[in-house]
Coordinates of C-alpha atoms in Angstrom, one line a residue:
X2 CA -35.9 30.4 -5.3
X3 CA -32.4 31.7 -4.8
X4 CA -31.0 31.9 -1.2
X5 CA -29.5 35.4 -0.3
X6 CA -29.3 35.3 3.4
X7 CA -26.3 37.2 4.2
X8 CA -26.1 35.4 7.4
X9 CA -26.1 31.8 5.6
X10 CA -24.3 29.6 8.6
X11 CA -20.4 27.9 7.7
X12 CA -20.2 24.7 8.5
X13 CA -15.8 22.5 8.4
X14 CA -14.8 26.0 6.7
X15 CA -16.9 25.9 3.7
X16 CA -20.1 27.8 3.0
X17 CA -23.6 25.7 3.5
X18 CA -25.0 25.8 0.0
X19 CA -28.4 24.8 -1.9
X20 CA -28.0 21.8 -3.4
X21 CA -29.7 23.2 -6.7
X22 CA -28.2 26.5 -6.7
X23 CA -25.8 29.4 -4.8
X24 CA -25.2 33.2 -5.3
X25 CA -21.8 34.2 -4.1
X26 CA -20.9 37.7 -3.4
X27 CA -17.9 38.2 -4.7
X28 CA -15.4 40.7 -2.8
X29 CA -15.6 42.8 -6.4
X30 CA -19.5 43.0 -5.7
X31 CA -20.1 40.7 -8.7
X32 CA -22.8 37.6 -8.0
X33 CA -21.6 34.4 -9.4
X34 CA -24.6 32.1 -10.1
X35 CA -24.7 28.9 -10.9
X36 CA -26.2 27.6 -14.4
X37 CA -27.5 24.8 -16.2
X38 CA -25.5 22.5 -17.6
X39 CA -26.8 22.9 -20.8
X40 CA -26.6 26.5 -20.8
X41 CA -22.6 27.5 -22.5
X42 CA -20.8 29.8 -20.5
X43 CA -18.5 32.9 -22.2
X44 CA -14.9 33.1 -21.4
X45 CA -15.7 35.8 -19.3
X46 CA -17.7 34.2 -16.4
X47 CA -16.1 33.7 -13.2
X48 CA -15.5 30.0 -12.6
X49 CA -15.5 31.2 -8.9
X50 CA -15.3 27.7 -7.1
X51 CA -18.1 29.0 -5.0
X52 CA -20.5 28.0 -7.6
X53 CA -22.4 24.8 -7.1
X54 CA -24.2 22.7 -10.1
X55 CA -27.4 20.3 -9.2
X56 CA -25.9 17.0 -7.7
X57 CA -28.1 15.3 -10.7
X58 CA -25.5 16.5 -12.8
X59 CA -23.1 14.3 -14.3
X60 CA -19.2 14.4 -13.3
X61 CA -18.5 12.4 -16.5
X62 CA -15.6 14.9 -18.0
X63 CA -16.0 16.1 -21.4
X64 CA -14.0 14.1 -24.3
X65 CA -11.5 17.5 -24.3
X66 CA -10.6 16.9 -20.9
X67 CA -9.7 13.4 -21.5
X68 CA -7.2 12.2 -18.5
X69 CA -4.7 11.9 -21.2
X70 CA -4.8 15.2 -22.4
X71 CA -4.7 16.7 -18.7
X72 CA -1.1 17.8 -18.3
X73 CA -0.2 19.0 -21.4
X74 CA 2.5 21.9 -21.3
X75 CA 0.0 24.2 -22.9
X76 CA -1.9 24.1 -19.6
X77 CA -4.6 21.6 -17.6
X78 CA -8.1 21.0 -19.6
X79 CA -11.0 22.0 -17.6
X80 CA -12.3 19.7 -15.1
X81 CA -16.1 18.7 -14.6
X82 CA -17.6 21.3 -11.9
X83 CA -19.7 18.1 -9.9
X84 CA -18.5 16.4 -7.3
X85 CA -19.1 15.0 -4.4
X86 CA -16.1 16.5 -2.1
X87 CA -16.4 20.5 -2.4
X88 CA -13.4 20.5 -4.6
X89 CA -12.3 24.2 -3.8
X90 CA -11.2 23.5 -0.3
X91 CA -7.8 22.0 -0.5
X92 CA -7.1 20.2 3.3
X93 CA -5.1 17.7 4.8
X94 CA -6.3 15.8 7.8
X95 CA -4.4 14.9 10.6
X96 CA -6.0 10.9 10.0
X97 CA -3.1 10.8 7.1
X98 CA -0.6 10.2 9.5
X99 CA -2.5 7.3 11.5
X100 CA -3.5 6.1 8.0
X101 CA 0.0 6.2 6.6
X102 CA 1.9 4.5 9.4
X103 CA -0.9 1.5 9.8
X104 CA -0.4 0.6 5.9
X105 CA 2.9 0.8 7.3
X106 CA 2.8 -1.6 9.9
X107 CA 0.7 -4.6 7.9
X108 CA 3.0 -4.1 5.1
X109 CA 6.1 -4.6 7.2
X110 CA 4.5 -7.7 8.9
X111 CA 3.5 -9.3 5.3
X112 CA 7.5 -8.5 4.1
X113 CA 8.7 -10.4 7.2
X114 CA 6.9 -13.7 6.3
X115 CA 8.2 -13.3 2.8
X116 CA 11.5 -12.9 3.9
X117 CA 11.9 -15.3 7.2
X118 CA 12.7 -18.9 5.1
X119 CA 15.2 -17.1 2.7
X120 CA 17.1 -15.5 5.7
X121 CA 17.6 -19.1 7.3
X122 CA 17.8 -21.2 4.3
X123 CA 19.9 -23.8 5.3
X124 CA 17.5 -24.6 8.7
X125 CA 14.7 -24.7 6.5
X126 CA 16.3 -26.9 4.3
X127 CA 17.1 -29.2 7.2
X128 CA 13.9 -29.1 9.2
X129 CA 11.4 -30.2 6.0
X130 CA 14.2 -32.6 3.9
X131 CA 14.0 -30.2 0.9
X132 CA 16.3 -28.7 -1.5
X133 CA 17.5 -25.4 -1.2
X134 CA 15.7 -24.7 -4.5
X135 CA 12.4 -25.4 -3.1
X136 CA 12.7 -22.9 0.3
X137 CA 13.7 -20.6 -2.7
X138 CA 10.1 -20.7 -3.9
X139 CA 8.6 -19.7 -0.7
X140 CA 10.4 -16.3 -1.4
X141 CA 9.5 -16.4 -4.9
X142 CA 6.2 -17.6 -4.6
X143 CA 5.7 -13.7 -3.4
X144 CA 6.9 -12.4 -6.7
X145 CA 5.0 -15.2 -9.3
X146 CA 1.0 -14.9 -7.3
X147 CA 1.9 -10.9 -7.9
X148 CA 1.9 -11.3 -12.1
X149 CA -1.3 -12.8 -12.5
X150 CA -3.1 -10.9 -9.8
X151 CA -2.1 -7.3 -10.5
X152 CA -4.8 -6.1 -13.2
X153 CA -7.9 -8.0 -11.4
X154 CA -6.9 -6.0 -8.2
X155 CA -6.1 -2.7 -9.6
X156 CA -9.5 -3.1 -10.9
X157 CA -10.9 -3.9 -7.4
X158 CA -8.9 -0.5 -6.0
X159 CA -10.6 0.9 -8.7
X160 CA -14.4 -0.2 -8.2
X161 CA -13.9 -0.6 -4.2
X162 CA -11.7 1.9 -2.9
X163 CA -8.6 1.9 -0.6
X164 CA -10.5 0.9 2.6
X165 CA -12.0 -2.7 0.8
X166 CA -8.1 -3.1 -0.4
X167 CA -6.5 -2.7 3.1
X168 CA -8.9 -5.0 4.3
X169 CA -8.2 -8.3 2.3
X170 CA -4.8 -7.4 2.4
X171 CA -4.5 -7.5 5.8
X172 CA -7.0 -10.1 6.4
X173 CA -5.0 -12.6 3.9
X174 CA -1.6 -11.6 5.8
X175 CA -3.4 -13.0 9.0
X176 CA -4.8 -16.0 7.8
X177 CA -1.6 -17.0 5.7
X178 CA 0.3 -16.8 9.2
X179 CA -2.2 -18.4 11.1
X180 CA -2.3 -21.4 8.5
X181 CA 1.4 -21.7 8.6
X182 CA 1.1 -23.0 12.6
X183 CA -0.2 -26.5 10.9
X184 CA 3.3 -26.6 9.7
X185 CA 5.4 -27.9 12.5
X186 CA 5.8 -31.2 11.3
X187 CA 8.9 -32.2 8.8
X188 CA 6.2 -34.1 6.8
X189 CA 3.9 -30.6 6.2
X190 CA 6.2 -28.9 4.2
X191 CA 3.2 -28.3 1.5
X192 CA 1.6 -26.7 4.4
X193 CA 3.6 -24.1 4.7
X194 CA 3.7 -23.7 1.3
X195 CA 0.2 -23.2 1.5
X196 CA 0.4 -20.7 3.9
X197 CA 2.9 -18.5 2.2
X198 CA 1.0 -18.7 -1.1
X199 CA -1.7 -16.9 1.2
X200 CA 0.6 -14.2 1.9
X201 CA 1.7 -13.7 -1.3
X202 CA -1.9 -13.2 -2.3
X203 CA -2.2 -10.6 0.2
X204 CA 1.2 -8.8 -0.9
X205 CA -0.5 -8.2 -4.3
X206 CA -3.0 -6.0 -2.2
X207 CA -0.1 -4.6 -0.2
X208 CA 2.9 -3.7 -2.7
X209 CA 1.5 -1.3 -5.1
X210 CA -0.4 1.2 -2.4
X211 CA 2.2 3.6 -1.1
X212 CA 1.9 5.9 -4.1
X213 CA -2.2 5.7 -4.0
X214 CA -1.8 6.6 0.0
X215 CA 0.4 9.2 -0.6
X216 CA -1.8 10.9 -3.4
X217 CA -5.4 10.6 -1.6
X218 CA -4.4 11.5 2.0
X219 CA -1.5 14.0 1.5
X220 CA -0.2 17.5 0.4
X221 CA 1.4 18.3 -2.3
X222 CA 4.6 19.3 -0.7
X223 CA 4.4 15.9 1.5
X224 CA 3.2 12.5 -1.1
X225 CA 7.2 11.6 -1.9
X226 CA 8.0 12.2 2.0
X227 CA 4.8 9.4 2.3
X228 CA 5.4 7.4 0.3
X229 CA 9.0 7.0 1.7
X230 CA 6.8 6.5 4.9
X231 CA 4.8 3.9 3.3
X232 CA 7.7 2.3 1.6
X233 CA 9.6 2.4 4.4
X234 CA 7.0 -0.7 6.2
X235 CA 8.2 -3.1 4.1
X236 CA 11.5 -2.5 4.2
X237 CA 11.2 -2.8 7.7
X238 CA 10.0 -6.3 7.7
X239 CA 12.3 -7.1 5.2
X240 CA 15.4 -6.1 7.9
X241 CA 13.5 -7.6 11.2
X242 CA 13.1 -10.9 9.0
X243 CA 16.9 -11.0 8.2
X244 CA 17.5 -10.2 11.9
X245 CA 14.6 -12.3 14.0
X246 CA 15.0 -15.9 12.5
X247 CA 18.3 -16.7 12.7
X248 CA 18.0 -15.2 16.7
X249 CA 14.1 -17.4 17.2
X250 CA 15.8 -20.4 15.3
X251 CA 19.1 -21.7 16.0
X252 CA 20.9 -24.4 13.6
X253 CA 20.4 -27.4 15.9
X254 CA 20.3 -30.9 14.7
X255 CA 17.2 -32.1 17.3
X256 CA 13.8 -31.8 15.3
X257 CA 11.6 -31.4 18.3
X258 CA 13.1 -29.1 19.6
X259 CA 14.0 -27.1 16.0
X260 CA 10.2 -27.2 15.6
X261 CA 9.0 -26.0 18.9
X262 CA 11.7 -22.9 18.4
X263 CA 9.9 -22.4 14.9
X264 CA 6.2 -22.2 16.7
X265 CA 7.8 -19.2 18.6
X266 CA 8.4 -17.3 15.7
X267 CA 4.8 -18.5 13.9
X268 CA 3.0 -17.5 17.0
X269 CA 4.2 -13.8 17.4
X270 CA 3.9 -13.3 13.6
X271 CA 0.5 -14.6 14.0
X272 CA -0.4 -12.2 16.9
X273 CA 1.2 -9.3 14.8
X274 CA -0.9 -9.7 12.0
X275 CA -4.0 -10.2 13.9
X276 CA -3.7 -7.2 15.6
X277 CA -2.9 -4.8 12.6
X278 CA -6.0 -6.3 10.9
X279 CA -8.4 -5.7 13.4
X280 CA -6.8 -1.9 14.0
X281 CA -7.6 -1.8 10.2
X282 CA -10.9 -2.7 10.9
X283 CA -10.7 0.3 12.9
X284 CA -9.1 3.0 12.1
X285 CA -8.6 2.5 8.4
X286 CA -11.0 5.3 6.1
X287 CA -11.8 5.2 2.4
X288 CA -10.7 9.2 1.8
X289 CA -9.9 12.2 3.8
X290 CA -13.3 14.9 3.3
X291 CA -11.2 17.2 1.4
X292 CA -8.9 16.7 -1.5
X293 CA -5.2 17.4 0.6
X294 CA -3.7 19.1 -2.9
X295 CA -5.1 20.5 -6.4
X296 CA -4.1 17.6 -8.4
X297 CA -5.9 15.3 -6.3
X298 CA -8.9 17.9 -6.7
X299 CA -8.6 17.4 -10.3
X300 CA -8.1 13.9 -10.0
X301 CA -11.4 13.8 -8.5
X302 CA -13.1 16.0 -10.8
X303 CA -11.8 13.8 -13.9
X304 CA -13.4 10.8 -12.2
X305 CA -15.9 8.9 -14.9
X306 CA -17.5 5.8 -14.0
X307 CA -17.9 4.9 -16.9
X308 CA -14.3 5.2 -17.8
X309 CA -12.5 2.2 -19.7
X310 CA -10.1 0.2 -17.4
X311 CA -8.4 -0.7 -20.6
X312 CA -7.7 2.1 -21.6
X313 CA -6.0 3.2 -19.0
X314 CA -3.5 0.7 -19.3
X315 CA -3.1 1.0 -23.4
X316 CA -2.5 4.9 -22.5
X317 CA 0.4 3.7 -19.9
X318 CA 1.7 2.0 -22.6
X319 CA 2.0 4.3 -25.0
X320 CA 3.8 6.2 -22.8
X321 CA 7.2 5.7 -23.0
X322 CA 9.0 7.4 -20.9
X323 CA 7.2 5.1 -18.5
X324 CA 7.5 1.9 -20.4
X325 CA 11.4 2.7 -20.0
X326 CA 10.8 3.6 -16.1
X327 CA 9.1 -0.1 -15.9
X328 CA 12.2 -1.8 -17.7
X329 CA 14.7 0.2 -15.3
X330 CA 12.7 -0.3 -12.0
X331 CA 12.4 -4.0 -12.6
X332 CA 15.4 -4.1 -13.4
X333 CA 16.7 -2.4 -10.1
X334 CA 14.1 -4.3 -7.7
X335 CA 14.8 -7.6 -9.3
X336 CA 18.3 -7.6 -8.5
X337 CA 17.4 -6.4 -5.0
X338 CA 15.0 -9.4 -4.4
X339 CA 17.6 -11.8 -5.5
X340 CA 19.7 -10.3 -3.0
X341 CA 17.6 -11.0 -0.5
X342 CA 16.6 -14.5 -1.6
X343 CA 20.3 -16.2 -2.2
X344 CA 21.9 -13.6 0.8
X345 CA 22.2 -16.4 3.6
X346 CA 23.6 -18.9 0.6
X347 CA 26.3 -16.4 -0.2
X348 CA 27.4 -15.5 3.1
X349 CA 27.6 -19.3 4.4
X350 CA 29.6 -20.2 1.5
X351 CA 32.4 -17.6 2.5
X352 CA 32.1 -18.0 6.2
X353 CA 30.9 -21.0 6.9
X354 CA 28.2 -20.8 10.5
X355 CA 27.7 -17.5 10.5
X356 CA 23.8 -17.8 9.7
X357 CA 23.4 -14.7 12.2
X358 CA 25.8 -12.7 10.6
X359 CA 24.2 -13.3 7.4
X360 CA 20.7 -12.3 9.0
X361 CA 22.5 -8.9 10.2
X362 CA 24.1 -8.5 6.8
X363 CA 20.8 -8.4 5.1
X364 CA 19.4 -5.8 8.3
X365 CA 22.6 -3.6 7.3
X366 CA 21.1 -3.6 3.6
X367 CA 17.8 -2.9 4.4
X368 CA 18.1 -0.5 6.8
X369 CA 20.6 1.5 5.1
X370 CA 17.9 1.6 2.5
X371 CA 15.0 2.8 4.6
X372 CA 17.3 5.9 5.6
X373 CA 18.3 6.6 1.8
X374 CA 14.1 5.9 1.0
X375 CA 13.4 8.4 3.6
X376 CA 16.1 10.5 2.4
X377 CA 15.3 10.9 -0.8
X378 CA 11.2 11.1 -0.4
X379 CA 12.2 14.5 1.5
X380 CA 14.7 15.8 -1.1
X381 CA 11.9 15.1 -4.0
X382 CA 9.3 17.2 -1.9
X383 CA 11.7 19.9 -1.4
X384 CA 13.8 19.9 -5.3
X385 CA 11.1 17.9 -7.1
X386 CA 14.2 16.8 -9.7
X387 CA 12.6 13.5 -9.9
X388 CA 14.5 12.1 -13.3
X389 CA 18.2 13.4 -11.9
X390 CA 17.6 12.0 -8.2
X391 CA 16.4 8.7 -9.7
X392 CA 19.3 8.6 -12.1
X393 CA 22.3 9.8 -9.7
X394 CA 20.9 7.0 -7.3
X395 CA 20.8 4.2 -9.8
X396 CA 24.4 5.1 -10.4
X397 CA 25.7 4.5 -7.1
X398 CA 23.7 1.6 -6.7
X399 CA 25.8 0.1 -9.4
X400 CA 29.0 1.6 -8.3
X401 CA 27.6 -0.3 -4.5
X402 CA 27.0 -3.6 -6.4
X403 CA 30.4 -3.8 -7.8
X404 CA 32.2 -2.8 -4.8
X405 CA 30.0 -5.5 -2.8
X406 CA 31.2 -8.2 -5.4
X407 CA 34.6 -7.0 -4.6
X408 CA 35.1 -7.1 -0.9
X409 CA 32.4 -10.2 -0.3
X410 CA 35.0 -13.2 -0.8
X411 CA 37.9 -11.0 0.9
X412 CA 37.3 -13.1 4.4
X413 CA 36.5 -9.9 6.6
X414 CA 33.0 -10.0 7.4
X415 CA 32.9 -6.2 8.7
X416 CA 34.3 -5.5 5.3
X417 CA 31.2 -6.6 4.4
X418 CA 28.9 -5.0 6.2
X419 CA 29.8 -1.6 5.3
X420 CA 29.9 -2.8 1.2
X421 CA 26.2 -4.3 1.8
X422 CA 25.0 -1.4 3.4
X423 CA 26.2 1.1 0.9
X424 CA 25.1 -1.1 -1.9
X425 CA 21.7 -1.1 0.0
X426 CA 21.4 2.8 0.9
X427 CA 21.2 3.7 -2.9
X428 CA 19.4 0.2 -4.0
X429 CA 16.8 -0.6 -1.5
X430 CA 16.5 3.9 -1.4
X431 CA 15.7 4.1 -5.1
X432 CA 12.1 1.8 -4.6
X433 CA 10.0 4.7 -3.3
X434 CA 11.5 7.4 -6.0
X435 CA 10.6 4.7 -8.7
X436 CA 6.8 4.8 -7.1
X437 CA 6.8 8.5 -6.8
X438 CA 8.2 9.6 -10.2
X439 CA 5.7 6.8 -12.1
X440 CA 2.7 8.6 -11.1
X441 CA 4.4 11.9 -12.2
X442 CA 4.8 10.4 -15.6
X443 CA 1.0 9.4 -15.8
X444 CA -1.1 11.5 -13.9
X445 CA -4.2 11.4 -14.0
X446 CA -3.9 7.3 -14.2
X447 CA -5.0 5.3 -11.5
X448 CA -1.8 5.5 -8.9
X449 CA -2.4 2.0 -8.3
X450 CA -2.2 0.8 -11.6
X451 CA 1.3 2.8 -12.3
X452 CA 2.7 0.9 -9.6
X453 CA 1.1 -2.3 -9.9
X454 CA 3.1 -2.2 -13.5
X455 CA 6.1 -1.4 -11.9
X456 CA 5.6 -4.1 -9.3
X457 CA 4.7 -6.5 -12.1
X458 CA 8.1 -5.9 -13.9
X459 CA 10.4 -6.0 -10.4
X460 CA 8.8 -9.8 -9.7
X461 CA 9.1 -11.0 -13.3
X462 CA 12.6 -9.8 -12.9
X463 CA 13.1 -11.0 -9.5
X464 CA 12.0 -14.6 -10.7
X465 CA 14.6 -14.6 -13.2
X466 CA 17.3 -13.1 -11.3
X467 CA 16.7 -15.3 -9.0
X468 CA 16.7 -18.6 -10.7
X469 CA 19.3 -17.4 -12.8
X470 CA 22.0 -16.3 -9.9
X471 CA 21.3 -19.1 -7.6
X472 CA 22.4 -21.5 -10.9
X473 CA 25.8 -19.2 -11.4
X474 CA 26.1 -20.0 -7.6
X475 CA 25.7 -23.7 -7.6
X476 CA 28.0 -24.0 -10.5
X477 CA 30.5 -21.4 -10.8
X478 CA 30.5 -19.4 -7.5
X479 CA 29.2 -16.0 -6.0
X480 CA 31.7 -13.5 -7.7
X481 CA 30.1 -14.6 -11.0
X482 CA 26.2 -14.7 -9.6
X483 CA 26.7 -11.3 -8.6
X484 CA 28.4 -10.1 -11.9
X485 CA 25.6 -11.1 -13.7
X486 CA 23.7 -8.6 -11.6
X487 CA 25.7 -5.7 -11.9
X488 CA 25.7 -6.1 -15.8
X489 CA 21.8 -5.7 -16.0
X490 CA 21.9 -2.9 -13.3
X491 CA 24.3 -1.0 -15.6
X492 CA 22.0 -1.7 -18.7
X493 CA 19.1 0.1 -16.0
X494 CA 21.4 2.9 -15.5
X495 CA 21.6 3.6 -18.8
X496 CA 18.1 3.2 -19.9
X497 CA 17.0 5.6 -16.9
X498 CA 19.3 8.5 -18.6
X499 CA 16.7 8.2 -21.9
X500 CA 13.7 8.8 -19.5
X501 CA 12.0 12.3 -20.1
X502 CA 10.5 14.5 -17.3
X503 CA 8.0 14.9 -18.0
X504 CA 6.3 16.0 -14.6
X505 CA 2.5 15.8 -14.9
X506 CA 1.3 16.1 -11.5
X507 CA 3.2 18.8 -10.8
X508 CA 1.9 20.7 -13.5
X509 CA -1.6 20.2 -12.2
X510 CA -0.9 21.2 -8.7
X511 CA 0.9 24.8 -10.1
X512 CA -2.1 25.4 -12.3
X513 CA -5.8 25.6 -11.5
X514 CA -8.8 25.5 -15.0
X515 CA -9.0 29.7 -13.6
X516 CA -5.9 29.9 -14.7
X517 CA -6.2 28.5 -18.3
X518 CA -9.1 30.0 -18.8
X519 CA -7.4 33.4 -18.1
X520 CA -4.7 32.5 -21.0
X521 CA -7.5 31.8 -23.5
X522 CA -8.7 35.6 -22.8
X523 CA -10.2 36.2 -19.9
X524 CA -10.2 39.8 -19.1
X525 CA -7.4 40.4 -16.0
X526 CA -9.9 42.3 -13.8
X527 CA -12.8 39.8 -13.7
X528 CA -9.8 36.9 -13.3
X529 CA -8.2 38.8 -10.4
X530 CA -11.7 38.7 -8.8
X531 CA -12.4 34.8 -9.3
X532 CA -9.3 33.2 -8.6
X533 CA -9.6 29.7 -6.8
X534 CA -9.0 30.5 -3.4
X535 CA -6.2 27.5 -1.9
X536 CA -7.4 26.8 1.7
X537 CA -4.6 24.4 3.3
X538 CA -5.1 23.4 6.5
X539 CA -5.2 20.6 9.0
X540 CA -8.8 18.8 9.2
X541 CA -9.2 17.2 12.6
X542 CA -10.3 13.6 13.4

């Protein structure tokens, strides 16, 4: 039977519907009906969005709407009509912001432990027995648990969702800092090896999110100001764990006391994180009810569960415009984390005791970055010039590095300040638009997979950095260490000019299947009547 009741009740701004089948009246007096699967439907139809197949249906999509194929420049292949969101009302809700700014938090709190031995090196050093090389690997323990672990949870974002993600992630975060407490003893340095390992594990489920967060909770005209926001977390931690160390633990030479000011710092960090977990408990959903844009719409509606995972990652591959992306953002975030790693090495070496200085150094560089992160998310929503904004601030950031190099052995430590912090406006500033314009580049791929790549390549190039600079130190200095840095982030420079953009999300959001249906023939009149109404709102708690 078909329901016709004129008076049919609306329930969250949609229609109620039959979940077998729906007659729209059409302001042009027309009745679009939903059909069969089976049954073909002429160009002609209206693909009203009003029309509603049997849930039974399949929303596998048809092998010429292969994700690959989806942002071609002749138009956007035609999405399967089921689905379980009602994929013609486009919302944001008001949860994104709560959502956004939690991720946020945990992140910030899981940089802070990777950060906090590097930024007081020499105390660390002095409190366990160990070489420098060895507090080294607590930083770059982060960057080596990330390789291996990428691909088995991409898959788990995948098969789980964003909810099960933010959950281990924040749970590991908590126990890694709650495990570090058995650690106060010079003897239990593998202890807090231990510990940090844990919170490396949980970074993997951390560092490749921000892009994912941005795309499933937010508008089209917002995800690169979000995932700025989300970016912006760890970046954060990153500047509170150059700043809080060297203030929690001073340089003294009395090891009871040197522990006891190291329980301060493992306590609050423990509290931190156990807090942001349980409000993840809490607060923390899976998906907003509406799709917040049309290319997440489409996203949605190109879903398969039966899609191959390999695939995916063969057709990132092939891509090269973001095969050079993930050489160029390695590139860029490796030099950054070996920055950050060796930064309290470099500094003492030119002015001997000034571990706090070096701490506020590295908060100059990172927070001059957030502001350029959160400065340049907004600029990509309003220009969306992805490939020049990316490759203007990959320029400065070299023209920052050499000038750094220049002024850091000049024996004027505000001289150095301003260097490191214009160094780290563009540097640290260009993470997010690295995020942002890979998912351009691959849309409709798993966000999380596009930056887990990228992630992959900044660690693997961190590592190397890393080990390689802190050698150049030892043996011939830091003007040299940090040469051999700004001769790979020109190479990055240049490679970034030979990237193509080619900008296939926002293709998808300027074009709805109505409209490509309307180039292939469809008469103007019955188009003008049918055309996907874009409902954007704000959906409450």
């Amino acid at each position: 039977m078909v329901n016709e009741d004129p008076n049919q009740q609306e329930q969250n701004g949609t229609p109620a519907q039959d979940p077998a089948l729906r007659v729209d009246h059409s302001a042009s007096g027309h009745q679009s009906v939903s059909t069969h699967p089976s049954v073909s439907m002429h160009p002609s139809v209206s693909a009203h969005p009003s029309v509603s197949i049997h849930p039974a249906v399949s929303a596998r999509p048809s092998s010429s709407a292969h994700p690959s194929m989806l942002a071609q420049s002749g138009g956007l292949a035609r999405p399967s009509s089921s689905c379980p969101e009602d994929l013609s009302v486009i919302k944001v809700s008001k949860r994104r912001w709560v959502v956004v700014l939690l991720f946020s938090c945990y992140s910030m709190c899981n940089a802070f432990q990777w950060i906090q031995y590097g930024s007081i090196n020499n105390i660390f050093m002095h409190f366990y027995g160990v070489s420098a090389f060895a507090i080294d690997w607590l930083s770059m323990c982060y960057m080596l648990t990330y390789i291996p672990l990428l691909l088995p949870v991409a898959w788990l974002l995948e098969k789980f969702g964003l909810r099960t993600i933010a959950l281990t992630g924040s749970a590991l975060n908590c126990l890694g800092a709650w495990v570090k407490l058995g650690s106060l003893k010079p003897h239990l340095f593998l202890v807090t090896v231990l510990g940090q390992i844990i919170c490396s594990v949980a970074q993997v489920f951390i560092l490749g999110m921000p892009s994912r967060i941005a795309s499933v909770w937010f508008g089209a005209n917002e995800v690169s100001t979000a995932c700025s926001i989300a970016v912006f977390g760890n970046q954060l931690g990153i500047a509170i764990g150059f700043l809080v160390p060297p203030v929690l633990v001073p340089n003294i030479e009395d090891q009871d006391k040197l522990a006891y000011h190291i329980s301060i710092m493992f306590y609050i960090i423990g509290g931190v994180a156990t807090l942001l977990f349980i409000l993840v408990i809490i607060v923390f959903k899976e998906k907003p009810k509406h799709p917040p844009s049309r290319a997440q719409s489409l996203s949605y509606a190109l879903a398969s569960p039966d899609a191959s995972y390999l695939s995916s990652i063969v057709r990132l591959f092939r891509n090269l415009n973001f095969v050079l992306l993930v050489i160029t953002y390695g590139l860029n975030a490796g030099a950054f984390y070996a920055l950050s790693t060796l930064l309290n090495r470099m500094v003492i070496l030119h002015y001997p005791g000034e571990e706090v200085n070096a701490g506020r150094i590295g908060l100059t560089i990172v927070i001059a970055g957030m502001l350029g992160a959160v400065i340049s998310g907004i600029w990509l929503d309003r220009s969306k010039t992805y490939k020049e904004t990316t490759l203007v601030v990959y320029i400065m950031t070299v023209v920052g590095m050499v000038v750094y190099t220049l002024t850091l052995n000049l024996g004027h430590l505000w001289v150095v300040f301003i260097t490191a912090g214009t160094m780290g406006f563009f540097m640290t500033g260009y993470l997010p638009l690295g995020f942002e314009f890979a998912v351009e580049l691959t849309y409709p791929e798993s966000e999380g997979m596009s930056s887990g790549l990228l992630n992959v390549s900044a660690q693997v190039f961190g590592i190397i950095f890393t080990i390689s600079q802190g050698q150049i130190i030892d043996n011939y200095g830091t003007m040299p260490g940090n040469i051999f840095l700004c001769v790979f982030l020109t190479l990055g420079a240049v490679l970034t000019a030979f990237i193509r953009a080619d900008l296939r999300r926002q293709k998808a959001n300027k074009e709805t299947p109505e409209n490509k249906l309307q180039e292939e023939g469809e008469e103007e009149e019955e188009s003008n009547a049918n055309k996907v109404p874009t409902i954007v709102s704000e959906e409450h708690f």
